Short mmCIF file of C-alpha atoms and ligand atoms in Angstrom, two decimals:
data_model
loop_
_atom_site.label_atom_id
_atom_site.label_comp_id
_atom_site.label_asym_id
_atom_site.label_seq_id
_atom_site.Cartn_x
_atom_site.Cartn_y
_atom_site.Cartn_z
CA MET V 1 3.16 -5.54 7.37
CA ARG V 2 1.71 -8.78 8.75
CA VAL V 3 1.08 -9.15 12.50
CA ASP V 4 0.14 -12.45 14.13
CA VAL V 5 -1.03 -12.48 17.76
CA VAL V 6 -1.43 -15.65 19.87
CA THR V 7 -3.56 -15.21 23.00
CA ILE V 8 -6.18 -16.92 25.19
CA PHE V 9 -8.24 -13.66 24.98
CA PRO V 10 -8.72 -12.95 21.23
CA GLU V 11 -11.44 -10.38 22.03
CA TYR V 12 -8.79 -8.31 23.83
CA LEU V 13 -7.34 -7.38 20.41
CA ALA V 14 -10.65 -6.10 19.02
CA PRO V 15 -9.52 -2.45 19.36
CA LEU V 16 -7.08 -3.14 16.49
CA GLU V 17 -10.15 -3.16 14.21
CA LEU V 18 -11.03 0.45 15.08
CA SER V 19 -9.99 3.90 13.89
CA LEU V 20 -6.69 4.40 12.07
CA LEU V 21 -5.59 0.77 12.30
CA GLY V 22 -8.99 -0.47 11.12
CA LYS V 23 -8.66 1.75 8.05
CA ALA V 24 -5.04 0.64 7.51
CA ARG V 25 -6.23 -2.99 7.50
CA GLU V 26 -9.03 -2.20 5.04
CA ALA V 27 -6.46 -0.44 2.84
CA GLY V 28 -4.19 -3.50 2.95
CA LEU V 29 -1.36 -1.57 4.62
CA LEU V 30 -1.58 -3.80 7.69
CA GLU V 31 -2.69 -7.42 8.15
CA VAL V 32 -3.51 -8.57 11.69
CA VAL V 33 -4.30 -12.24 12.40
CA VAL V 34 -5.36 -13.22 15.93
CA HIS V 35 -4.98 -16.86 16.99
CA ASP V 36 -6.73 -18.44 20.01
CA LEU V 37 -4.17 -20.55 21.91
CA ARG V 38 -6.96 -22.89 23.09
CA GLU V 39 -7.38 -23.98 19.46
CA HIS V 40 -4.10 -25.84 20.07
CA THR V 41 -5.25 -27.86 23.09
CA HIS V 42 -6.65 -31.40 22.80
CA ASP V 43 -8.29 -32.05 26.20
CA ARG V 44 -11.95 -31.52 27.07
CA HIS V 45 -11.11 -28.55 29.31
CA ARG V 46 -8.83 -26.94 26.69
CA THR V 47 -6.16 -26.61 29.42
CA VAL V 48 -3.39 -24.03 28.80
CA ASP V 49 -1.88 -23.84 32.29
CA ASP V 50 -0.30 -26.12 34.89
CA SER V 51 1.34 -25.77 38.31
CA PRO V 52 4.83 -24.18 38.42
CA ALA V 53 7.82 -26.51 38.50
CA GLY V 54 9.54 -26.01 41.84
CA GLY V 55 6.29 -24.92 43.46
CA GLY V 56 5.16 -21.35 44.20
CA ALA V 57 2.07 -19.24 43.63
CA GLY V 58 0.00 -19.14 40.48
CA MET V 59 0.10 -21.23 37.32
CA VAL V 60 2.41 -21.39 34.29
CA MET V 61 1.39 -21.69 30.64
CA ARG V 62 1.99 -25.20 29.24
CA PRO V 63 4.53 -25.57 26.39
CA GLU V 64 2.59 -27.98 24.16
CA PRO V 65 -0.21 -25.62 23.03
CA TRP V 66 2.37 -22.85 22.46
CA GLY V 67 4.63 -25.05 20.35
CA GLU V 68 1.72 -26.04 18.13
CA ALA V 69 0.37 -22.47 17.96
CA LEU V 70 3.72 -20.99 16.86
CA ASP V 71 4.17 -23.79 14.31
CA ALA V 72 0.75 -22.83 12.93
CA VAL V 73 1.68 -19.14 12.79
CA LEU V 74 4.81 -19.98 10.78
CA ALA V 75 2.82 -22.16 8.37
CA ALA V 76 0.01 -19.61 8.00
CA GLY V 77 2.39 -16.71 7.40
CA ARG V 78 4.40 -18.62 4.86
CA SER V 79 1.28 -19.50 2.85
CA THR V 80 0.61 -15.77 2.32
CA PRO V 81 1.07 -14.85 -1.38
CA GLY V 82 4.40 -13.03 -1.98
CA ARG V 83 6.01 -14.41 1.16
CA ASP V 84 8.71 -16.99 0.46
CA ASP V 85 8.27 -20.24 2.33
CA GLY V 86 11.52 -19.71 4.28
CA ALA V 87 10.23 -16.47 5.78
CA VAL V 88 10.01 -16.16 9.57
CA PRO V 89 8.50 -13.44 11.77
CA LEU V 90 10.21 -11.48 14.53
CA LEU V 91 8.58 -13.01 17.62
CA LEU V 92 7.89 -10.35 20.26
CA VAL V 93 7.13 -11.70 23.74
CA PRO V 94 5.62 -9.12 26.11
CA SER V 95 7.07 -9.58 29.61
CA PRO V 96 7.79 -7.34 32.63
CA SER V 97 11.43 -8.46 32.20
CA GLY V 98 11.61 -7.50 28.50
CA GLN V 99 13.45 -4.65 26.76
CA VAL V 100 11.38 -1.51 27.37
CA PHE V 101 9.49 -0.43 24.27
CA ASP V 102 9.95 3.18 23.09
CA GLN V 103 9.68 5.28 19.94
CA ALA V 104 13.16 4.27 18.81
CA MET V 105 12.13 0.60 18.97
CA ALA V 106 8.92 1.47 17.11
CA HIS V 107 11.05 2.87 14.27
CA ARG V 108 13.13 -0.32 14.23
CA LEU V 109 10.06 -2.58 14.17
CA VAL V 110 8.23 -0.72 11.39
CA GLY V 111 10.93 -2.00 9.04
CA GLN V 112 9.98 -5.61 9.76
CA PRO V 113 7.59 -7.21 7.20
CA TRP V 114 6.27 -9.77 9.70
CA LEU V 115 5.77 -9.51 13.47
CA ALA V 116 4.33 -12.18 15.77
CA PHE V 117 3.30 -11.68 19.40
CA ALA V 118 3.07 -14.38 22.10
CA CYS V 119 0.70 -13.08 24.78
CA GLY V 120 1.34 -14.77 28.13
CA ARG V 121 -1.01 -14.86 31.12
CA TYR V 122 -0.83 -16.38 34.64
CA GLU V 123 2.79 -16.32 35.88
CA GLY V 124 4.09 -16.51 32.30
CA ILE V 125 4.97 -18.99 29.54
CA ASP V 126 7.17 -22.11 30.07
CA GLU V 127 10.66 -20.81 29.16
CA ARG V 128 11.33 -23.76 26.81
CA VAL V 129 8.74 -22.34 24.39
CA LEU V 130 10.93 -19.28 23.78
CA GLU V 131 14.10 -21.38 23.55
CA ASP V 132 12.43 -23.67 20.99
CA ALA V 133 11.06 -20.71 19.01
CA ALA V 134 14.53 -19.07 18.97
CA GLU V 135 15.73 -22.13 17.04
CA ARG V 136 13.49 -21.05 14.14
CA MET V 137 12.95 -17.28 14.42
CA PRO V 138 14.33 -14.16 16.15
CA VAL V 139 12.74 -13.72 19.60
CA LEU V 140 12.57 -10.36 21.46
CA PRO V 141 11.12 -10.09 25.00
CA VAL V 142 9.60 -6.59 25.28
CA SER V 143 8.12 -4.63 28.17
CA LEU V 144 5.70 -1.73 28.09
CA GLY V 145 7.27 -0.23 31.19
CA ASP V 146 8.19 -0.82 34.82
CA TYR V 147 4.81 -1.78 36.24
CA VAL V 148 3.05 -5.17 36.37
CA LEU V 149 0.16 -6.05 34.05
CA GLY V 150 -1.89 -9.25 34.11
CA GLY V 151 -0.78 -10.38 30.65
CA GLY V 152 0.74 -9.39 27.32
CA GLU V 153 -2.34 -8.25 25.39
CA VAL V 154 -2.25 -4.60 26.50
CA ALA V 155 1.38 -4.40 25.39
CA VAL V 156 0.42 -5.73 21.96
CA LEU V 157 -2.28 -3.07 21.57
CA ALA V 158 0.20 -0.30 22.40
CA ILE V 159 3.09 -1.65 20.33
CA VAL V 160 1.02 -2.44 17.22
CA GLU V 161 -0.59 1.02 17.34
CA ALA V 162 2.77 2.82 17.81
CA VAL V 163 4.43 0.81 15.00
CA ALA V 164 1.55 0.72 12.51
CA ARG V 165 1.06 4.49 12.58
CA LEU V 166 4.63 4.82 11.28
CA LEU V 167 3.74 2.73 8.21
CA PRO V 168 3.68 4.93 5.07
CA GLY V 169 0.11 5.92 4.28
CA VAL V 170 -1.41 5.08 7.67
CA VAL V 171 -1.29 8.57 9.18
CA GLY V 172 -2.83 10.96 6.63
CA ASN V 173 -0.39 13.80 6.99
CA ALA V 174 3.02 12.25 7.65
CA ASP V 175 4.36 15.68 8.64
CA SER V 176 2.34 15.52 11.82
CA LEU V 177 4.39 12.46 12.81
CA VAL V 178 7.55 14.56 13.03
CA GLU V 179 5.91 17.10 15.32
CA GLU V 180 5.10 14.52 17.96
CA SER V 181 6.59 13.93 21.36
CA HIS V 182 9.46 11.48 21.44
CA GLU V 183 10.11 12.14 17.76
CA GLY V 184 12.33 15.20 18.09
CA GLY V 185 13.34 14.38 21.67
CA LEU V 186 11.13 17.07 23.25
CA LEU V 187 7.53 16.77 24.46
CA GLU V 188 4.76 18.26 22.29
CA TYR V 189 3.52 21.84 22.81
CA PRO V 190 0.02 22.55 24.23
CA VAL V 191 -2.72 22.62 21.58
CA TYR V 192 -5.85 24.75 21.29
CA THR V 193 -8.83 25.16 18.93
CA ARG V 194 -12.05 27.27 18.74
CA PRO V 195 -13.66 29.08 20.57
CA ALA V 196 -11.05 31.80 21.24
CA THR V 197 -12.53 32.17 24.74
CA TRP V 198 -13.87 29.26 26.74
CA ARG V 199 -15.02 29.50 30.38
CA GLY V 200 -13.09 32.75 30.54
CA ARG V 201 -9.91 31.16 29.24
CA GLU V 202 -8.19 32.57 26.13
CA VAL V 203 -6.36 30.79 23.35
CA PRO V 204 -2.80 32.27 23.50
CA GLU V 205 -2.84 35.46 21.39
CA VAL V 206 0.17 34.48 19.27
CA LEU V 207 -1.76 31.45 17.98
CA GLN V 208 -4.48 33.78 16.69
CA SER V 209 -1.93 36.15 15.07
CA GLY V 210 -1.36 34.18 11.86
CA HIS V 211 2.33 35.10 12.27
CA HIS V 212 3.83 31.69 11.47
CA ALA V 213 7.38 32.50 12.61
CA ASN V 214 6.15 33.79 15.99
CA ILE V 215 3.84 30.79 16.32
CA GLU V 216 6.74 28.39 15.67
CA ARG V 217 8.87 30.30 18.22
CA TRP V 218 6.12 30.06 20.83
CA ARG V 219 5.69 26.34 20.14
CA GLN V 220 9.42 25.62 20.54
CA VAL V 221 9.51 27.53 23.82
CA GLU V 222 6.49 25.57 25.05
CA ARG V 223 8.19 22.29 24.06
CA LEU V 224 11.21 23.27 26.15
CA ARG V 225 9.13 24.42 29.14
CA ARG V 226 6.96 21.32 29.21
CA THR V 227 9.94 18.97 28.79
CA ALA V 228 11.90 20.78 31.53
CA ARG V 229 8.94 20.52 33.92
CA ARG V 230 7.69 17.02 33.15
CA ARG V 231 10.67 15.11 31.70
CA PRO V 232 13.96 16.66 32.82
CA ASP V 233 15.56 13.32 31.88
CA LEU V 234 14.60 13.83 28.22
CA LEU V 235 15.73 17.50 28.28
CA ALA V 236 19.18 16.49 29.56
CA ILE V 237 19.54 14.07 26.62
CA TRP V 238 18.29 16.70 24.15
CA LEU V 239 20.67 19.39 25.49
CA ALA V 240 23.64 17.02 25.58
CA ALA V 241 23.35 16.77 21.78
CA ARG V 242 23.22 20.53 21.25
CA ASP V 243 25.72 23.41 21.05
CA PRO V 244 24.34 26.34 23.07
CA GLY V 245 25.47 28.74 20.34
CA GLU V 246 23.00 27.12 17.97
CA LEU V 247 19.98 27.93 20.16
CA PRO V 248 18.07 31.21 19.93
CA GLU V 249 18.68 33.58 22.89
CA GLU V 250 15.01 33.17 23.91
CA ASP V 251 15.42 29.38 24.28
CA ARG V 252 18.58 29.82 26.34
CA GLY V 253 16.56 32.23 28.52
CA VAL V 254 13.88 29.60 29.11
CA LEU V 255 16.51 26.96 29.88
CA ALA V 256 18.16 29.32 32.39
CA GLU V 257 14.83 29.42 34.27
CA PHE V 258 15.33 25.67 34.83
CA GLY V 259 18.96 26.04 35.91
CA TRP V 260 20.60 25.23 32.55
CA ARG V 261 23.63 27.42 31.64
CA ALA V 262 26.00 27.39 28.68
CA GLU V 263 29.54 26.65 29.88
CA ASP V 264 32.56 25.94 27.58
CA GLY V 265 30.32 25.12 24.65
CA ARG V 266 27.87 22.86 26.37
CA PHE V 267 24.84 23.06 28.61
CA ARG V 268 25.30 22.42 32.34
CA GLN V 269 22.56 22.32 34.95
CA VAL V 270 23.91 24.46 37.77
CA ASN V 271 21.13 24.62 40.27
CA PRO V 272 18.34 22.31 39.17
CA PRO V 273 15.00 23.79 40.29
CA VAL V 274 13.36 22.10 43.28
CA ALA V 275 10.47 20.00 41.90
CA ASP V 276 7.20 21.96 42.63
C1 JD8 K 1 3.24 -10.48 29.94
C2 JD8 K 1 1.86 -12.78 32.41
C3 JD8 K 1 1.57 -11.41 34.48
C4 JD8 K 1 3.91 -11.18 35.22
C5 JD8 K 1 3.23 -12.33 37.70
C6 JD8 K 1 1.52 -10.73 37.17
C7 JD8 K 1 4.58 -6.25 29.41
N1 JD8 K 1 5.16 -3.88 31.18
C8 JD8 K 1 4.58 -5.07 31.59
N2 JD8 K 1 4.19 -5.34 32.84
N3 JD8 K 1 3.68 -6.61 32.91
C9 JD8 K 1 3.75 -7.16 31.68
C10 JD8 K 1 3.34 -8.56 31.42
C11 JD8 K 1 2.79 -9.30 32.49
C12 JD8 K 1 2.48 -10.63 32.24
C13 JD8 K 1 2.69 -11.23 30.99
C14 JD8 K 1 3.56 -9.14 30.16
C15 JD8 K 1 2.30 -12.59 31.11
N4 JD8 K 1 1.97 -11.60 33.07
C16 JD8 K 1 2.66 -11.95 35.37
C17 JD8 K 1 4.99 -11.69 36.13
C18 JD8 K 1 4.49 -11.59 37.57
N5 JD8 K 1 2.17 -11.94 36.76
C19 JD8 K 1 4.31 -6.20 30.80
N6 JD8 K 1 4.82 -6.25 28.30
#
């Protein structure tokens, strides 16, 4: 997978050289190219912003440097060996008004051979840049979530990490991917390691029993408990896709603690617990 990032803060993307992604790049599983937008300015002050049309607070990013920068990304990507010269990237544009990124989107993006990111700053990028880009490549405004950041770089760090770790060979033991939160629809269970006792706190006995079936049971119950407490929205979705008869009695018992009952073949929340 090739990833191009255009930004006025190239150093912001340095974390993509570390850890798992750094190794994936060394192994040739992932190629990340960071472009400095100011390279595409021609005035002494390397100006990338101007006052907003129609007035108002802040500044807006000028279209000219962006047009040239995205042209350069297209040209650079196409000159990569093995990529035909008609190839185009999927252009992701981080924005508070974008489609919210989640694990399902990560799975869709990992199938793309070439991603490009346009990192805005200030009040955002002149809208004509995205309209012009959409003439030549697919454009997807994406958001990290419903809170306001100062620019798109943080979103790129999160999205590239979430997508790249789904690339075959990046995460050593692919099985661990399946276990994770947001993969099976439930949150992950609590984890422990040595020592068996720490500051007077014990590792749950079942985890020291070596009894794999009991351990798996305990972990499933803990997934349900944690999801019911922290993300009742996710549990409702998970239960809506399940037939109560399929679930072990113990799981139905845990769900009952959180007000979920089996009625005419489906789960219903009768008296949702008052949030503690
Ligand atoms: C791109 C400029 C700042 C946004 C005025 C603050 C994503 N989940 C998210 N929250 N915020 C962003 C984001 C914020 C950005 C830019 C993404 C470019 N800003 C602007 C509009 C209000 N300032 C984001 N992904």
